[in-house]
PDB file of C-alpha atoms in Angstrom:
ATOM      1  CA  UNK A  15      72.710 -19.235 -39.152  1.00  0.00           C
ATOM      2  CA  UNK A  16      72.366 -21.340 -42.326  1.00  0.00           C
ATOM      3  CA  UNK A  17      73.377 -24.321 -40.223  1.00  0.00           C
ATOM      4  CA  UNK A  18      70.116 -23.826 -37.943  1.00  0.00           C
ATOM      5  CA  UNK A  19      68.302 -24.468 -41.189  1.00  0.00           C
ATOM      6  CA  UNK A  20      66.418 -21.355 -40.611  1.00  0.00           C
ATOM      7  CA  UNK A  21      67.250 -17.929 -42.096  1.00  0.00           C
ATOM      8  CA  UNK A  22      66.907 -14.707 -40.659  1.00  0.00           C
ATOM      9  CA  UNK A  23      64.198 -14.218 -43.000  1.00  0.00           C
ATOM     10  CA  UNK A  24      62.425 -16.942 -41.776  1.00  0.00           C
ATOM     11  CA  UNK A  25      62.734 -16.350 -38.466  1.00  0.00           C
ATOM     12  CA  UNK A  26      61.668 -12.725 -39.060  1.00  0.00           C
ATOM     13  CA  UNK A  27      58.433 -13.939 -40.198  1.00  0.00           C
ATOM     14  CA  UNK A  28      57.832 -15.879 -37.591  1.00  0.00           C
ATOM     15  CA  UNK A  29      58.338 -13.176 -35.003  1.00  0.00           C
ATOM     16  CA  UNK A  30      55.678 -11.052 -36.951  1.00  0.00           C
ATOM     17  CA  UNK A  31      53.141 -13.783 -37.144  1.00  0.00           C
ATOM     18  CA  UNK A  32      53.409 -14.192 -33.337  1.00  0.00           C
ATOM     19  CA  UNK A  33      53.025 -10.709 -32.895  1.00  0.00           C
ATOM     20  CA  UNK A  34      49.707 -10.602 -35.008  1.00  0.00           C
ATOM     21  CA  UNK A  35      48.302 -13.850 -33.488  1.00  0.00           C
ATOM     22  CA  UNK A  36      48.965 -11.557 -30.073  1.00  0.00           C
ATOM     23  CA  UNK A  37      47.480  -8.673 -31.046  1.00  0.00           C
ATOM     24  CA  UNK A  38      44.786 -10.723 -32.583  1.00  0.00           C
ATOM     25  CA  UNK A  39      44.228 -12.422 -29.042  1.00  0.00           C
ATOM     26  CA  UNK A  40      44.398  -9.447 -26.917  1.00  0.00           C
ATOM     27  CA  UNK A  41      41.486  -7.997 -29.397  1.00  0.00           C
ATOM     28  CA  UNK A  42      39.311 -10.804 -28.740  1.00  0.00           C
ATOM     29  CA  UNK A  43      40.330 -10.878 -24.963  1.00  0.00           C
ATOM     30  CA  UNK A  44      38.742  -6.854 -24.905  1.00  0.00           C
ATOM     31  CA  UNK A  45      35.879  -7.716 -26.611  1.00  0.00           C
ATOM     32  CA  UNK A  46      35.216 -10.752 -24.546  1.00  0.00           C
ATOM     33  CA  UNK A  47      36.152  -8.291 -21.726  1.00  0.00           C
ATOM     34  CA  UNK A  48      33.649  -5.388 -22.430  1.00  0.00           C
ATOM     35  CA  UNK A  49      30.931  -7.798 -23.381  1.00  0.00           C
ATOM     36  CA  UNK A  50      30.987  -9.438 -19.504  1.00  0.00           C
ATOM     37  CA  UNK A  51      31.384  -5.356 -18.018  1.00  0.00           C
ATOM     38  CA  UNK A  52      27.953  -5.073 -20.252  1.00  0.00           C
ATOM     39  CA  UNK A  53      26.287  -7.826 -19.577  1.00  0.00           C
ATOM     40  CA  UNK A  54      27.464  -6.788 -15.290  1.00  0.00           C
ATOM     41  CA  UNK A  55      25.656  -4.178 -16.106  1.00  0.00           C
ATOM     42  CA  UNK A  56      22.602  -5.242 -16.891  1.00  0.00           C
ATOM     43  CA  UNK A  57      22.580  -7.905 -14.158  1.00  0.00           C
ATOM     44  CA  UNK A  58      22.982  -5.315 -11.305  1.00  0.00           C
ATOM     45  CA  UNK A  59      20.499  -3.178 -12.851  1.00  0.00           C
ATOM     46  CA  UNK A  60      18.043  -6.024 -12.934  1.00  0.00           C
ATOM     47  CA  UNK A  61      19.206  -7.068  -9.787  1.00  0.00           C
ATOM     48  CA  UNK A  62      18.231  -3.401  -8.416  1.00  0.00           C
ATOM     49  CA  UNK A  63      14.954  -3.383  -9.888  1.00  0.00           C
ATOM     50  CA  UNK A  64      13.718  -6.421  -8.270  1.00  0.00           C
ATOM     51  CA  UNK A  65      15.352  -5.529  -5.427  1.00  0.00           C
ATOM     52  CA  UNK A  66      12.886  -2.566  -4.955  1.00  0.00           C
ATOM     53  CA  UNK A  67      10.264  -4.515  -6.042  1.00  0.00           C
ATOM     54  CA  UNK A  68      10.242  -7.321  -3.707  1.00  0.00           C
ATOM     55  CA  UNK A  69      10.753  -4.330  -0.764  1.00  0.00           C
ATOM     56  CA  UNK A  70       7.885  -2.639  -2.004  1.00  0.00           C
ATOM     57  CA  UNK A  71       5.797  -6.024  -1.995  1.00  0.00           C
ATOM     58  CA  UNK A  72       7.285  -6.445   1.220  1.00  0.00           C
ATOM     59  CA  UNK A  73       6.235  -3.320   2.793  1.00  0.00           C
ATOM     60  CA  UNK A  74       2.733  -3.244   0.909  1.00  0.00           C
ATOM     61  CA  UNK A  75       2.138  -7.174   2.637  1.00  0.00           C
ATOM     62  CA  UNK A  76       3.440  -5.716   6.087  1.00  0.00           C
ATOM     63  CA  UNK A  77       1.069  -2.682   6.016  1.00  0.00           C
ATOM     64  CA  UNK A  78      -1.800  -4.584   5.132  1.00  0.00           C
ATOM     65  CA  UNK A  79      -1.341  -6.958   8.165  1.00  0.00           C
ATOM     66  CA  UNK A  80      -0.763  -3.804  10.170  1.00  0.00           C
ATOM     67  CA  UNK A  81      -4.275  -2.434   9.090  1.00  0.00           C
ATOM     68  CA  UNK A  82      -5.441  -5.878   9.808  1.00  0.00           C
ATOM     69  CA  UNK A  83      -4.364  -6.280  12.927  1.00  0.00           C
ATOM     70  CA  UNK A  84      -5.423  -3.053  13.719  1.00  0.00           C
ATOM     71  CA  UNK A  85      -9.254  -3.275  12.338  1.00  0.00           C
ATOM     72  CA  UNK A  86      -9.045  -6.446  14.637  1.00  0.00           C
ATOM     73  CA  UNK A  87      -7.937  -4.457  17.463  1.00  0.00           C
ATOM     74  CA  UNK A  88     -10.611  -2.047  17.195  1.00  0.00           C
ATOM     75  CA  UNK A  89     -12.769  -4.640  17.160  1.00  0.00           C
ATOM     76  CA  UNK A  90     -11.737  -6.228  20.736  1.00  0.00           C
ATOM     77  CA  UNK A  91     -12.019  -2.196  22.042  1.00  0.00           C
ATOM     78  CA  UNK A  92     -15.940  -1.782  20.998  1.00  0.00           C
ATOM     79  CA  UNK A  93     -16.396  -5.022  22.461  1.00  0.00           C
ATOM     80  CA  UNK A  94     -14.682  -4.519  25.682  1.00  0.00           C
ATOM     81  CA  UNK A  95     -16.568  -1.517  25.731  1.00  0.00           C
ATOM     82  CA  UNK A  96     -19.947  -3.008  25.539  1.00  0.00           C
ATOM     83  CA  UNK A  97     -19.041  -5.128  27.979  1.00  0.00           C
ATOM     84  CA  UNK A  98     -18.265  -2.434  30.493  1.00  0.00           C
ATOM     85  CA  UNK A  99     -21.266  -0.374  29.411  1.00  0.00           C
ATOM     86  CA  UNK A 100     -23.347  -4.097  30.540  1.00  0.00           C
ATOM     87  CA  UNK A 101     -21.742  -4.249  33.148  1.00  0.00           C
ATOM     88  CA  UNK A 102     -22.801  -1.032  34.617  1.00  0.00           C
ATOM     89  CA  UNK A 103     -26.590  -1.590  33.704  1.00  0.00           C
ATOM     90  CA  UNK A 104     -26.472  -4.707  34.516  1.00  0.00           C
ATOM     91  CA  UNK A 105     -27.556  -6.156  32.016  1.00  0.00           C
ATOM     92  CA  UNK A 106     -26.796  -9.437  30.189  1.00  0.00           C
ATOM     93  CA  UNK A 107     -23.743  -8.788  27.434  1.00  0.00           C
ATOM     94  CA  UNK A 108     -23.921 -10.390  24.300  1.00  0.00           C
ATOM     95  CA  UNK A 109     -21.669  -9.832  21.708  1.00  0.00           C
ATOM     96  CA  UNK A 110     -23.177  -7.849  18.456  1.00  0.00           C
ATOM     97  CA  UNK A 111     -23.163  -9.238  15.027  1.00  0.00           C
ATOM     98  CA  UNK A 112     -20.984  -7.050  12.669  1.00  0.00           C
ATOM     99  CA  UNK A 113     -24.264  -5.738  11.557  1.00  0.00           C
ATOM    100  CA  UNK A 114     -25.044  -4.678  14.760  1.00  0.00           C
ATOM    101  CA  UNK A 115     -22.321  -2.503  16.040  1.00  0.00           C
ATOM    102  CA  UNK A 116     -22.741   1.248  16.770  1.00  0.00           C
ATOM    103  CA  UNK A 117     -20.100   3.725  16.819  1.00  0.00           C
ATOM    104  CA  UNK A 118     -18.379   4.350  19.993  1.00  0.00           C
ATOM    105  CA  UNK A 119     -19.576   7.271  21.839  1.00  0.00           C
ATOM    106  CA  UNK A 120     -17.818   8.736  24.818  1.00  0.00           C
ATOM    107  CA  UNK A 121     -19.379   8.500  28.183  1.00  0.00           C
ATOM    108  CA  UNK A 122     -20.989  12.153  27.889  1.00  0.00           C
ATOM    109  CA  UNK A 123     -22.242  11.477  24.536  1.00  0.00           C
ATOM    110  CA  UNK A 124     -23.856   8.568  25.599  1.00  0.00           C
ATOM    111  CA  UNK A 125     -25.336  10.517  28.444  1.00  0.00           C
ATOM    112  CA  UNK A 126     -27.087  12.864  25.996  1.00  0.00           C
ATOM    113  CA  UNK A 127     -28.295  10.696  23.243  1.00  0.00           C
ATOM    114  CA  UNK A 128     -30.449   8.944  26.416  1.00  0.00           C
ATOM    115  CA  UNK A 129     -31.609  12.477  27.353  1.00  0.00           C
ATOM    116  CA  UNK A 130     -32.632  12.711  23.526  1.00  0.00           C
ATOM    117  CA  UNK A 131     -34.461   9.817  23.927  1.00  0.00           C
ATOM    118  CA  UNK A 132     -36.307  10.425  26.770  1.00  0.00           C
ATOM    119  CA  UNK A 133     -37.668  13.494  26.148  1.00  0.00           C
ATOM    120  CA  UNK A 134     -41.226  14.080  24.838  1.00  0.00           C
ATOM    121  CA  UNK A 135     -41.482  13.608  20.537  1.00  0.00           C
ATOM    122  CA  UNK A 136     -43.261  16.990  18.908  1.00  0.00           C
ATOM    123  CA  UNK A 137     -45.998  16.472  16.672  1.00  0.00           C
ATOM    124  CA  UNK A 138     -45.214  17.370  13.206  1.00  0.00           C
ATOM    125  CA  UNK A 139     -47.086  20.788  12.914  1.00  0.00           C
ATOM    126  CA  UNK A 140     -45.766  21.970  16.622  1.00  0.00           C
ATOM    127  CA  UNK A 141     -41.915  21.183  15.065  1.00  0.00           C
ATOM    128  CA  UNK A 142     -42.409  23.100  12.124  1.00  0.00           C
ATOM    129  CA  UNK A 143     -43.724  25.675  14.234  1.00  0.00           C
ATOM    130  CA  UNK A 144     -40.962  25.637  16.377  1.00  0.00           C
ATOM    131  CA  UNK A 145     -38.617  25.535  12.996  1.00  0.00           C
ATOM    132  CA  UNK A 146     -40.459  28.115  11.044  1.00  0.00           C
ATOM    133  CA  UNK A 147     -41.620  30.701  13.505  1.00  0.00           C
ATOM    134  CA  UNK A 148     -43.204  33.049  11.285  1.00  0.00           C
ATOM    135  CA  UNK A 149     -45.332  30.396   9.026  1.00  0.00           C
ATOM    136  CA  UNK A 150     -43.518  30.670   5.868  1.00  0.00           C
ATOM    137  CA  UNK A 151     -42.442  26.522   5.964  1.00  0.00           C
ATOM    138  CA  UNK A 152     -46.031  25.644   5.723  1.00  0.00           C
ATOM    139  CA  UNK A 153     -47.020  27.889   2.886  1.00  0.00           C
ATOM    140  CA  UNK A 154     -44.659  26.183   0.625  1.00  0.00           C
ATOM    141  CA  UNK A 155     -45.713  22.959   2.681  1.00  0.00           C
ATOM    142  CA  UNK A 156     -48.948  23.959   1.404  1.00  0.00           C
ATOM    143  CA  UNK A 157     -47.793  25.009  -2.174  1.00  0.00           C
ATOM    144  CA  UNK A 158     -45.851  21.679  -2.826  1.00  0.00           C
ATOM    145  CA  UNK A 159     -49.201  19.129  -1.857  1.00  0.00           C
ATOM    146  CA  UNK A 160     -51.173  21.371  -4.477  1.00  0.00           C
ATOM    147  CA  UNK A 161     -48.385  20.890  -7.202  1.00  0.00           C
ATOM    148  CA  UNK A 162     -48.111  16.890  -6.365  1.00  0.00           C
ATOM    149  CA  UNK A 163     -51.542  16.519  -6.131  1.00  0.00           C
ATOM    150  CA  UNK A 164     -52.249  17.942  -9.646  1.00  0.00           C
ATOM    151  CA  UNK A 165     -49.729  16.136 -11.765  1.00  0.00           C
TER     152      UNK A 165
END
C-alpha cells in the first residue's frame, strides 16, 4: 500500500468524508422533498377552492338565465293570452305596456269579475247597512266625524 502513495489512513478518511457528503445530500434531498409534498399541498387545496368557486359562479350565472328565460316566458303566455281573450271579443289586440298588464285570471274568474262589474253599485249608507245590520257601524261612523271635527 505505501507504493499507491496513499495509506490506509488516508484512504479511511476519505471513505468517511464520502459517507458524510452522502448523508449530507440525502438530508437536503428530504427536505427539498417534503418542501414540494407541502407546497402539493397547498396547490390542490387552492386548486379545490376555486374549483368550487367557479362551479358555484357557474351555477349562480345558469340559474339566473333560467329565471330569465323564464320571466320572459311568462311574458309571451299573458300575451298569447290577451290575444286569445281579443280574439274572442273581437276586438282589436294591442300589446300592453309593462305597466299595463293584469294578472292572469282563469276563464271562470274572468267570468265573475264581469258579473262584479255589471251589477248595480250601493250607495254608501245602503252598504253599511247591508254590512252593519244592527246600526252599530254608523254610531262610531258618527262618533269618529265629531272627534275629527273638533281637533
Amino acid at each position: 500500500m505505501l507504493r499507491q502513495g496513499k495509506t490506509q489512513q488516508d484512504r479511511l478518511n476519505q471513505l468517511q468524508a464520502d459517507v458524510s457528503d452522502g448523508e449530507r445530500r440525502c438530508h437536503q434531498t428530504r427536505l427539498l422533498f417534503e418542501d414540494m409534498g407541502r407546497l402539493m399541498r397547498v396547490e390542490l387545496e387552492r386548486f379545490e377552492n376555486e374549483k368550487v368557486e367557479d362551479f358555484k359562479s357557474g351555477v349562480e350565472t345558469f340559474l339566473e338565465g333560467a329565471v330569465e328565460a323564464q320571466k320572459e316566458l311568462i311574458e309571451l303566455w299573458e300575451t298569447f293570452l290577451m290575444q286569445l281573450d281579443a280574439d274572442e271579443e273581437d276586438k282589436p289586440f294591442f300589446k300592453p305596456t309593462a305597466a299595463q298588464t293584469e294578472p292572469i285570471l282563469t276563464k271562470s274568474q274572468r267570468e265573475a269579475q264581469q258579473q262584479k262589474q255589471s251589477q248595480p253599485r250601493l250607495s254608501a249608507e245602503s252598504e253599511e247597512a247591508v254590512d252593519d245590520p244592527d246600526g252599530h257601524g254608523q254610531v262610531e261612523a258618527a262618533a269618529t266625524a265629531t272627534v275629527e271635527q273638533e281637533s
